Coordinates of C-alpha atoms in Angstrom, one line a residue:
X29 CA 15.3 -198.1 136.3
X30 CA 15.7 -194.4 135.8
X31 CA 12.9 -192.4 137.0
X32 CA 11.7 -190.0 134.3
X33 CA 8.9 -187.6 135.0
X34 CA 7.5 -185.3 132.4
X35 CA 4.9 -182.8 133.5
X36 CA 3.1 -180.8 131.0
X37 CA 0.8 -177.9 131.9
X38 CA -2.8 -178.9 131.7
X39 CA -5.5 -176.3 131.9
X40 CA -9.0 -177.6 132.6
X41 CA -11.3 -177.2 129.6
X42 CA -14.0 -176.1 132.0
X43 CA -12.2 -172.9 132.6
X44 CA -11.9 -172.2 129.0
X45 CA -15.6 -172.8 128.5
X46 CA -16.7 -170.8 131.5
X47 CA -14.8 -167.7 130.4
X48 CA -16.1 -167.7 126.8
X49 CA -18.6 -165.0 127.5
X50 CA -16.3 -162.8 129.6
X51 CA -14.9 -159.5 128.4
X52 CA -11.4 -158.0 128.5
X53 CA -12.8 -155.3 130.9
X54 CA -13.1 -158.0 133.6
X55 CA -11.5 -156.4 136.6
X56 CA -11.5 -157.8 140.2
X57 CA -10.6 -156.1 143.5
X58 CA -8.8 -158.2 146.2
X59 CA -7.8 -157.3 149.7
X60 CA -5.0 -159.5 151.2
X61 CA -3.3 -157.2 153.8
X62 CA -1.9 -153.8 154.5
X63 CA 1.2 -152.3 152.7
X64 CA 3.8 -155.1 152.4
X65 CA 7.2 -154.8 153.8
X66 CA 8.7 -156.1 150.6
X67 CA 7.4 -157.7 147.3
X68 CA 10.8 -159.2 146.5
X69 CA 10.2 -163.0 146.1
X70 CA 13.6 -163.7 147.7
X71 CA 13.0 -161.5 150.7
X72 CA 9.3 -161.9 151.5
X73 CA 8.3 -164.0 154.5
X74 CA 4.6 -163.2 154.7
X75 CA 1.9 -165.6 153.3
X76 CA -0.4 -162.7 152.3
X77 CA 2.3 -161.1 150.2
X78 CA 3.0 -164.4 148.5
X79 CA -0.3 -164.0 146.8
X80 CA 0.9 -160.9 145.0
X81 CA 4.2 -162.7 144.1
X82 CA 2.6 -165.8 142.6
X83 CA 0.6 -163.7 140.2
X84 CA 3.7 -161.7 139.0
X85 CA 6.3 -164.5 139.1
X86 CA 6.5 -168.2 138.3
X87 CA 8.9 -170.9 139.3
X88 CA 10.0 -174.1 137.7
X89 CA 6.8 -175.8 138.9
X90 CA 3.4 -174.3 140.1
X91 CA 0.1 -175.3 141.6
X92 CA -2.6 -175.6 139.0
X93 CA -6.3 -174.8 139.2
X94 CA -6.8 -177.9 141.2
X95 CA -3.8 -177.2 143.5
X96 CA -1.9 -180.1 142.0
X97 CA 1.8 -179.7 141.1
X98 CA 2.3 -178.9 137.4
X99 CA 5.0 -177.8 135.1
X100 CA 5.6 -174.0 134.9
X101 CA 8.8 -172.5 133.5
X102 CA 10.0 -176.1 133.5
X103 CA 7.8 -178.2 131.1
X104 CA 9.5 -181.4 132.1
X105 CA 12.2 -182.8 134.4
X106 CA 14.4 -185.9 135.0
X107 CA 15.1 -187.2 138.5
X108 CA 18.1 -189.4 139.1
X109 CA 17.7 -192.9 140.6
X110 CA 19.0 -191.8 144.0
X111 CA 16.6 -188.9 144.1
X112 CA 19.4 -186.3 144.5
X113 CA 19.7 -184.7 141.1
X114 CA 16.9 -183.0 139.3
X115 CA 17.4 -181.8 135.7
X116 CA 14.8 -179.3 134.6
X117 CA 14.0 -178.6 131.0
X118 CA 12.7 -175.0 130.6
X119 CA 10.1 -174.0 128.1
X120 CA 11.6 -171.8 125.3
X121 CA 8.5 -169.6 125.2
X122 CA 8.8 -168.3 128.8
X123 CA 9.4 -164.6 128.9
X124 CA 9.8 -161.8 131.4
X125 CA 7.1 -159.1 131.3
X126 CA 9.5 -156.9 129.3
X127 CA 9.8 -159.5 126.6
X128 CA 13.2 -160.9 127.4
X129 CA 13.5 -164.8 127.6
X130 CA 13.5 -166.5 131.0
X131 CA 16.6 -168.7 131.1
X132 CA 18.3 -171.3 133.5
X133 CA 20.8 -168.6 134.3
X134 CA 18.0 -166.5 135.9
X135 CA 17.2 -169.4 138.3
X136 CA 20.9 -170.0 139.1
X137 CA 21.4 -166.4 139.9
X138 CA 18.2 -166.1 142.0
X139 CA 18.8 -169.2 144.1
X140 CA 22.4 -168.2 144.8
X141 CA 21.2 -164.7 145.7
X142 CA 18.8 -166.3 148.2
X143 CA 21.7 -167.8 150.2
X144 CA 24.1 -164.9 149.7
X145 CA 24.9 -163.6 153.3
X146 CA 25.0 -160.0 152.0
X147 CA 21.3 -160.4 150.9
X148 CA 20.2 -161.8 154.3
X149 CA 17.0 -163.4 153.1
X150 CA 14.8 -164.5 156.1
X151 CA 13.9 -167.7 154.1
X152 CA 17.5 -168.6 153.3
X153 CA 17.2 -171.7 155.5
X154 CA 14.5 -173.0 153.2
X155 CA 17.2 -173.5 150.6
X156 CA 18.8 -176.1 152.7
X157 CA 17.2 -178.9 150.7
X158 CA 19.7 -177.9 148.0
X159 CA 23.3 -179.2 148.3
X160 CA 25.7 -177.0 150.3
X161 CA 23.0 -174.4 151.4
X162 CA 23.4 -175.3 155.0
X163 CA 27.2 -174.8 154.9
X164 CA 26.6 -171.5 153.1
X165 CA 24.1 -170.3 155.6
X166 CA 26.6 -171.3 158.4
X167 CA 29.2 -169.1 156.8
X168 CA 31.7 -171.9 156.0
X169 CA 31.2 -172.1 152.3
X170 CA 30.8 -169.5 149.5
X171 CA 27.3 -169.0 148.1
X172 CA 28.5 -169.8 144.6
X173 CA 28.9 -173.4 145.7
X174 CA 25.1 -173.9 146.0
X175 CA 24.0 -177.1 144.1
X176 CA 22.3 -175.3 141.2
X177 CA 23.8 -174.9 137.7
X178 CA 22.6 -173.7 134.4
X179 CA 23.8 -176.3 131.9
X180 CA 22.6 -174.1 129.0
X181 CA 19.9 -171.5 128.5
X182 CA 17.1 -174.0 128.9
X183 CA 18.5 -176.7 131.1
X184 CA 18.9 -176.4 134.9
X185 CA 20.6 -178.9 137.1
X186 CA 19.7 -179.0 140.8
X187 CA 21.5 -181.2 143.3
X188 CA 19.7 -181.9 146.6
X189 CA 21.4 -182.5 150.0
X190 CA 19.1 -185.5 150.6
X191 CA 16.2 -187.1 148.7
X192 CA 13.2 -184.8 149.4
X193 CA 9.8 -186.2 148.5
X194 CA 8.1 -182.8 148.7
X195 CA 10.6 -180.9 146.6
X196 CA 8.5 -180.3 143.5
X197 CA 5.6 -179.1 145.7
X198 CA 8.0 -177.0 147.8
X199 CA 9.3 -175.0 144.8
X200 CA 5.9 -174.6 143.3
X201 CA 4.7 -171.7 145.5
X202 CA 7.5 -170.6 147.7
X203 CA 8.8 -167.3 146.5
X204 CA 12.4 -167.8 147.4
X205 CA 12.6 -170.4 144.6
X206 CA 11.2 -168.0 142.0
X207 CA 13.5 -166.2 139.5
X208 CA 14.4 -162.6 139.6
X209 CA 16.4 -160.6 137.1
X210 CA 20.1 -159.9 137.9
X211 CA 20.2 -156.8 135.7
X212 CA 17.1 -155.3 137.4
X213 CA 18.4 -156.0 140.9
X214 CA 21.9 -154.6 140.2
X215 CA 20.5 -151.5 138.5
X216 CA 17.7 -150.5 141.0
X217 CA 18.8 -152.2 144.2
X218 CA 16.1 -152.4 146.9
X219 CA 13.9 -150.0 145.0
X220 CA 13.2 -152.4 142.2
X221 CA 9.9 -153.6 143.6
X222 CA 8.3 -150.2 144.1
X223 CA 7.6 -149.2 140.5
X224 CA 5.7 -150.8 137.7
X225 CA 8.6 -150.0 135.3
X226 CA 11.1 -152.0 137.4
X227 CA 9.0 -154.7 138.9
X228 CA 9.8 -157.1 136.1
X229 CA 8.3 -160.6 136.6
X230 CA 7.6 -163.7 134.5
X231 CA 4.1 -164.6 135.8
X232 CA 0.7 -164.2 134.2
X233 CA 0.3 -160.6 135.4
X234 CA 2.5 -157.5 135.6
X235 CA 2.3 -154.5 137.9
X236 CA 0.9 -151.5 136.1
X237 CA 0.2 -149.2 139.0
X238 CA 1.4 -148.9 142.6
X239 CA 0.3 -146.4 145.2
X240 CA 1.9 -146.9 148.6
X241 CA -0.6 -147.7 151.4
X242 CA -3.3 -147.7 148.8
X243 CA -3.3 -150.2 146.0
X244 CA -1.2 -152.4 143.7
X245 CA -2.7 -153.0 140.2
X246 CA -1.8 -156.0 138.1
X247 CA -2.8 -156.3 134.5
X248 CA -2.3 -159.2 132.0
X249 CA 1.3 -159.9 131.0
X250 CA 1.0 -160.2 127.3
X251 CA 4.4 -162.0 127.2
X252 CA 3.1 -164.9 129.3
X253 CA 2.9 -168.2 127.5
X254 CA -0.6 -169.3 128.5
X255 CA -3.6 -167.0 127.8
X256 CA -5.9 -169.6 129.2
X257 CA -4.6 -168.7 132.7
X258 CA -5.4 -165.0 132.4
X259 CA -9.2 -164.9 132.6
X260 CA -9.1 -161.9 135.0
X261 CA -7.8 -159.1 132.9
X262 CA -7.0 -156.8 135.8
X263 CA -6.4 -157.5 139.5
X264 CA -6.4 -154.6 141.9
X265 CA -5.0 -155.4 145.4
X266 CA -6.3 -152.8 147.8
X267 CA -4.0 -152.4 150.8
X268 CA -6.0 -152.2 154.1
X269 CA -6.1 -154.0 157.4
X270 CA -9.5 -152.9 158.8
X271 CA -12.0 -155.8 158.3
X272 CA -15.0 -153.5 158.8
X273 CA -13.8 -151.5 155.8
X274 CA -13.5 -154.7 153.9
X275 CA -17.1 -155.7 154.8
X276 CA -18.4 -152.4 153.6
X277 CA -16.5 -152.7 150.4
X278 CA -17.9 -156.2 149.7
X279 CA -21.4 -155.1 150.3
X280 CA -21.2 -152.0 148.1
X281 CA -19.3 -153.9 145.3
X282 CA -16.0 -152.1 145.5
X283 CA -14.2 -155.1 146.9
X284 CA -14.7 -158.7 145.7
X285 CA -12.5 -160.7 148.1
X286 CA -10.8 -160.1 151.5
X287 CA -8.5 -162.5 153.3
X288 CA -8.8 -160.5 156.6
X289 CA -10.5 -162.2 159.5
X290 CA -14.1 -161.0 159.4
X291 CA -15.4 -159.1 162.5
X292 CA -16.7 -161.8 164.9
X293 CA -20.0 -159.9 165.3
X294 CA -20.6 -160.0 161.5
X295 CA -19.8 -163.6 160.7
X296 CA -23.3 -165.1 161.1
X297 CA -24.8 -162.3 159.0
X298 CA -22.1 -162.6 156.3
X299 CA -22.7 -166.4 156.2
X300 CA -26.4 -165.9 155.8
X301 CA -25.8 -163.5 152.9
X302 CA -23.2 -165.9 151.2
X303 CA -20.2 -163.7 151.8
X304 CA -18.2 -166.3 153.6
X305 CA -16.1 -169.2 152.2
X306 CA -14.4 -171.6 154.6
X307 CA -10.8 -172.6 153.8
X308 CA -9.0 -175.1 156.1
X309 CA -5.6 -173.6 155.8
X310 CA -2.5 -175.5 156.9
X311 CA -1.3 -173.2 159.6
X312 CA -1.2 -172.2 163.3
X313 CA -1.8 -168.9 165.1
X314 CA 0.3 -168.5 168.2
X315 CA 1.9 -166.0 170.5
X316 CA 5.7 -165.5 169.9
X317 CA 7.6 -164.7 173.1
X318 CA 10.9 -162.9 173.3
X319 CA 12.6 -165.3 175.7
X320 CA 15.7 -163.1 175.9
X321 CA 13.5 -160.6 177.8
X322 CA 13.9 -160.8 181.6
X323 CA 10.2 -161.3 182.2
X324 CA 10.0 -164.3 180.0
X325 CA 13.4 -166.1 180.5
X326 CA 12.0 -168.7 182.9
X327 CA 10.2 -171.5 181.0
X328 CA 7.9 -172.1 184.0
X329 CA 6.5 -168.6 183.4
X330 CA 6.0 -169.3 179.7
X331 CA 4.3 -172.6 180.5
X332 CA 2.0 -170.9 183.0
X333 CA 1.0 -168.2 180.5
X334 CA 0.1 -171.0 178.0
X335 CA -1.9 -173.0 180.5
X336 CA -3.9 -169.9 181.6
X337 CA -5.4 -169.4 178.1
X338 CA -8.8 -170.9 177.5
X339 CA -8.5 -171.8 173.8
X340 CA -12.0 -173.2 173.6
X341 CA -13.4 -169.9 174.7
X342 CA -11.4 -168.0 172.1
X343 CA -12.5 -170.1 169.1
X344 CA -16.2 -170.3 170.3
X345 CA -16.7 -166.7 171.5
X346 CA -14.0 -164.5 169.9
X347 CA -12.9 -165.8 166.5
X348 CA -16.1 -167.8 165.7
X349 CA -14.7 -168.8 162.3
X350 CA -14.5 -172.6 162.7
X351 CA -11.0 -172.6 164.1
X352 CA -9.8 -175.5 166.1
X353 CA -8.0 -174.9 169.5
X354 CA -4.3 -175.7 169.2
X355 CA -2.8 -178.4 171.3
X356 CA 0.6 -178.3 169.6
X357 CA 2.3 -176.4 166.8
X358 CA 1.9 -178.8 163.8
X359 CA -1.8 -178.6 162.5
X360 CA -4.0 -181.7 162.5
X361 CA -4.1 -182.1 158.7
X362 CA -0.4 -182.5 158.1
X363 CA 0.7 -185.9 156.9
X364 CA 2.6 -188.2 159.2
X365 CA 4.0 -191.7 158.7
X366 CA 0.8 -193.6 158.1
X367 CA -1.9 -191.1 159.1
X368 CA -1.6 -187.6 160.3
X369 CA 1.4 -186.3 162.3
X370 CA -0.9 -185.0 165.0
X371 CA -2.7 -188.3 165.6
X372 CA 0.6 -190.1 165.7
X373 CA 2.3 -187.6 168.0
X374 CA -0.4 -186.8 170.5
X375 CA -1.3 -183.5 172.2
X376 CA 0.8 -181.3 174.4
X377 CA -1.8 -179.0 175.7
X378 CA -4.9 -180.3 177.4
X379 CA -7.5 -177.9 176.1
X380 CA -10.5 -179.6 177.8
X381 CA -9.4 -179.3 181.5
X382 CA -9.1 -175.6 181.8
X383 CA -9.7 -175.3 185.6
X384 CA -7.0 -177.9 186.2
X385 CA -4.7 -176.0 183.8
X386 CA -5.2 -172.8 185.8
X387 CA -4.1 -174.5 189.1
X388 CA -1.0 -175.9 187.4
X389 CA -0.3 -172.5 185.9
X390 CA -0.5 -170.8 189.4
X391 CA 1.8 -173.4 190.8
X392 CA 4.4 -172.9 188.0
X393 CA 4.3 -169.1 188.5
X394 CA 4.8 -169.5 192.2
X395 CA 7.8 -171.8 191.6
X396 CA 9.3 -169.2 189.3
X397 CA 9.1 -166.7 192.2
X398 CA 5.8 -164.9 191.5
X399 CA 3.1 -166.3 193.8
X400 CA -0.3 -164.9 192.7
X401 CA 1.6 -162.7 190.2
X402 CA 3.3 -160.7 192.9
X403 CA 6.2 -158.6 191.7
X404 CA 5.7 -159.8 188.1
X405 CA 6.2 -156.9 185.6
X406 CA 3.6 -155.6 183.2
X407 CA 3.7 -157.4 179.9
X408 CA 3.3 -155.8 176.5
X409 CA 1.5 -157.8 173.8
X410 CA 1.6 -156.5 170.2
X411 CA -1.6 -157.2 168.2
X412 CA -2.7 -156.3 164.7
X413 CA -6.0 -154.4 164.1
X414 CA -9.2 -156.4 163.8
X415 CA -9.9 -159.8 165.3
X416 CA -6.4 -160.0 166.9
X417 CA -7.3 -157.1 169.2
X418 CA -10.3 -159.1 170.5
X419 CA -8.1 -162.2 170.9
X420 CA -5.5 -160.1 172.7
X421 CA -8.2 -158.6 175.0
X422 CA -9.5 -162.1 175.9
X423 CA -6.0 -163.3 176.8
X424 CA -5.3 -160.1 178.7
X425 CA -8.4 -160.8 180.9
X426 CA -7.5 -164.5 181.4
X427 CA -4.0 -163.7 182.5
X428 CA -5.3 -161.0 184.9
X429 CA -8.1 -163.1 186.3
X430 CA -6.1 -166.3 186.7
X431 CA -2.5 -165.2 187.3
X432 CA -2.8 -161.6 188.4
X433 CA -0.6 -160.6 185.5
X434 CA -1.3 -157.3 183.9
X435 CA -1.0 -157.0 180.1
X436 CA -0.8 -153.8 178.0
X437 CA -2.0 -154.3 174.5
X438 CA -0.1 -152.4 171.7
X439 CA -2.1 -152.2 168.5
X440 CA -0.1 -151.7 165.3
X441 CA 0.1 -152.8 161.7
X442 CA 1.9 -156.1 161.3
X443 CA 4.7 -154.8 159.1
X444 CA 5.7 -152.5 162.0
X445 CA 5.5 -155.4 164.4
X446 CA 7.7 -157.5 162.1
X447 CA 10.5 -154.9 162.3
X448 CA 10.4 -155.0 166.1
X449 CA 10.6 -158.8 165.9
X450 CA 13.7 -158.6 163.8
X451 CA 15.2 -156.2 166.3
X452 CA 14.0 -158.2 169.4
X453 CA 12.3 -155.1 170.6
X454 CA 9.2 -156.7 172.0
X455 CA 7.9 -159.0 174.7
X456 CA 5.0 -160.9 173.1
X457 CA 3.3 -160.6 169.8
X458 CA 0.5 -162.4 167.9
X459 CA 2.1 -164.4 165.2
X460 CA 1.2 -167.2 162.8
X461 CA 2.7 -169.5 160.3
X462 CA 1.2 -171.1 157.2
X463 CA 3.0 -174.0 155.7
X464 CA 4.7 -174.1 152.3
X465 CA 4.1 -177.9 151.7
X466 CA 2.4 -180.7 153.5
X467 CA 5.0 -182.1 155.8
X468 CA 5.7 -181.4 159.5
X469 CA 9.0 -179.9 158.5
X470 CA 7.1 -176.9 157.0
X471 CA 6.2 -175.9 160.6
X472 CA 9.0 -177.2 162.7
X473 CA 12.1 -175.8 160.9
X474 CA 10.7 -172.4 161.5
X475 CA 12.1 -172.6 165.0
X476 CA 15.6 -173.6 164.1
X477 CA 18.1 -171.5 166.1
X478 CA 19.3 -169.9 162.9
X479 CA 15.9 -169.7 161.2
X480 CA 15.2 -166.3 159.7
X481 CA 11.6 -166.2 161.1
X482 CA 12.5 -167.5 164.6
X483 CA 12.4 -164.1 166.4
X484 CA 12.0 -165.6 169.9
X485 CA 15.6 -166.1 170.8
X486 CA 14.9 -169.9 171.1
X487 CA 18.1 -171.8 170.5
X488 CA 18.3 -175.5 171.4
X489 CA 21.1 -177.7 170.1
X490 CA 19.1 -180.9 170.5
X491 CA 16.2 -179.4 168.6
X492 CA 18.5 -178.3 165.8
X493 CA 20.1 -181.8 165.7
X494 CA 16.7 -183.5 165.5
X495 CA 15.5 -181.3 162.7
X496 CA 18.8 -182.0 160.8
X497 CA 18.3 -185.7 161.2
X498 CA 14.8 -185.3 159.8
X499 CA 16.1 -183.3 156.9
X500 CA 18.9 -185.7 156.1
X501 CA 17.3 -189.1 156.5
X502 CA 15.7 -190.9 153.5
X503 CA 13.8 -193.1 156.0
X504 CA 10.4 -191.5 156.6
X505 CA 10.0 -193.3 160.0
X506 CA 13.3 -191.9 161.2
X507 CA 12.2 -188.5 159.9
X508 CA 8.8 -188.6 161.7
X509 CA 10.4 -189.8 165.0
X510 CA 12.9 -187.0 165.0
X511 CA 10.3 -184.4 164.3
X512 CA 8.1 -185.8 167.0
X513 CA 10.9 -185.4 169.5
X514 CA 11.7 -181.9 168.3
X515 CA 8.1 -180.8 168.7
X516 CA 8.2 -182.2 172.2
X517 CA 11.2 -180.0 173.1
X518 CA 9.4 -177.0 171.6
X519 CA 6.3 -177.5 173.6
X520 CA 8.3 -177.9 176.8
X521 CA 10.5 -174.8 176.3
X522 CA 7.4 -172.8 175.0
X523 CA 9.1 -170.0 173.1
X524 CA 5.7 -169.9 171.3
X525 CA 2.2 -170.4 172.7
X526 CA -0.1 -172.1 170.1
X527 CA -3.6 -170.6 170.2
X528 CA -5.6 -172.1 167.4
X529 CA -5.2 -173.8 164.0
X530 CA -5.9 -171.7 161.0
X531 CA -9.3 -172.2 159.5
X532 CA -10.0 -169.1 157.3
X533 CA -13.4 -167.6 157.0
X534 CA -12.6 -165.7 153.8
X535 CA -14.9 -162.9 152.7
X536 CA -16.0 -163.3 149.1
X537 CA -18.6 -161.5 147.0
X538 CA -21.2 -163.9 145.7
X539 CA -20.6 -162.4 142.3
X540 CA -16.9 -163.4 142.2
X541 CA -16.4 -166.8 140.5
X542 CA -13.4 -168.9 139.8
X543 CA -11.3 -168.3 142.9
X544 CA -8.8 -171.1 143.5
X545 CA -8.4 -171.3 147.3
X546 CA -5.3 -172.9 148.7
X547 CA -4.5 -174.5 152.1
X548 CA -1.2 -172.7 152.1
X549 CA -2.8 -169.3 151.7
X550 CA -1.5 -168.9 148.1
X551 CA -4.9 -168.2 146.6
X552 CA -5.0 -167.7 142.9
X553 CA -7.2 -165.2 141.1
X554 CA -6.1 -165.9 137.5
X555 CA -9.4 -167.7 136.7
X556 CA -11.7 -165.1 138.3
X557 CA -14.6 -163.2 136.8
X558 CA -17.6 -161.2 137.9
X559 CA -20.9 -162.9 137.3

C-alpha cells in the first residue's frame, strides 16, 4: 500500500490563549554568540547562528512548539513505497519577506547551490542523503544532477540515495535545506546577508537592523502565513561573547536570554535566583587536533593527551553545569538499535580510573619518544572567552603535571579560530558539535575525510567505508554495527579528544516566557513574551 503522509501545521491553542493580553510592543533581547562568520543558510556551520536562520527562513518542514516535525512551506507530502521518492506539496500562501511567492524552484536552486563546488559549502556533505550528491561532492558529476526537481511552482520532487528514516526531521532545522533567493544571491553575492534590504527570507521574522559586532534586529514578517507563530513582535540578537556581560544584562533587564556558558562561580547564585534553565542538548564538546602538525602526528601522543585529562574534575569543578564526562563521541541520549547507541556500543575512555590512565599515558608518551615529556614541543591550544578559558587552564595544568608537556593558551573569538581551522593553521582548539537529528550519523559523519567540518586532517578509508555502509543500508542493524565500528576507529586514532557531553545551563530572565528549547540548540523565540 502506498504510504501517504499529510502533515498540516498545528499551533497549540494554549499559545494563542496565553498571548491574548500581549501587546505589539513586545520586544525581547537574546544573546546567542559573537558576530557570526556568515548568516547564509547554505554556508553556515555554527549551531548558534542556526538560531538566527530558523527565525528568518523556513524549510519544507519545521520543528513546532513541541519540537515535533510539522509541515512548513510544504503543507503535505507523499512518500513512495520504497522510501526513495518524496513529493512535497507547497502551500500557495508562503511568501518571501518582500512579498514574492516561495516556489519549488527556490528549493531546487538552493539545494543545487549547496552542492555546487564553486560555492564550497562546509555542510555540502549533509546533502548526500539526496541522490547523486555524493558523486557531485566527489567531483565526478555535475551539481545539476542532484535528485531534486520542481515539477511545477508548488510541487517539489526529491529522490533520496537510500531510504532515510530521519529525513523529514533532518530538513526541518538544518539550514542547508532552507531556500534562498537566486536573484538576491546573483545580484548581491556574498554581501547579501549583511543588510536588512537584501537579507530576504521566508520565515516568521525579517531583519530590520544590523550593526556589525553589536546587534541584529528581527521584526515580524508581515508576509508570513501564520500570525499565531509571531507572538514576539521584535527579537534583538545582541552579539557578545563575554558571559559576565550577559549576566549583568540579565540582572538589569537589558538581556532576556543568553546561550553562553554561565561563569562557573555564578552558577549557584543564578540557579537560586531562577536565572538558569537546564537543557540536555544532543552534542559533545571536544578538543580538535591538527594531526598534520608534527607534534601531533603520532596517535600514541594523541592517546596520551586524552588519557591525561581528568574529565570528572572538569565537569565537577570547572563547568559545574550538569555536564556528563565524555567517554566517546556520540552522546548518551542518541538512539541506537533497541536502546541508546551509547549503551549498545560501550565506552572508549575509562573516566573513573584516572590514576591508571595517567600511567598508561606516560607509557604511551615514552613509546612515542618523549619520556617524561622530554624534547616535546610547546603546544598551542586555542580557546574562546569565558568557560572555555577555565577548561583550557585545567587541561593545561593536567598535561604539565602528568606529562610534563607545556601548553600555551591562545584566547580568541571563535569565528577567528574557525578561520584558522579551515586553513589548518593551528595545533589544538576547543570544539564542539551539536547534532542535527537523533541518529549516531549526525555525529559520526562529521569526521568523514571529505567532511567540511573535519579540520583535523583525519582521513581513514575504512572509516569512510563504514560510514558509507551505514548511509546506504536500509537495515538498521547493519547501520548501527557499521557506525559502532567507525566510532571505534575514531577513538583509536584520536583526531579529536572528547571532553564532556553538552548539557546547557542556559541563562534566562524569569520574566521571559514561552521559550521553546531544543536539544539540537535550535531554540525558538517566536512564542516569547515578557511577563
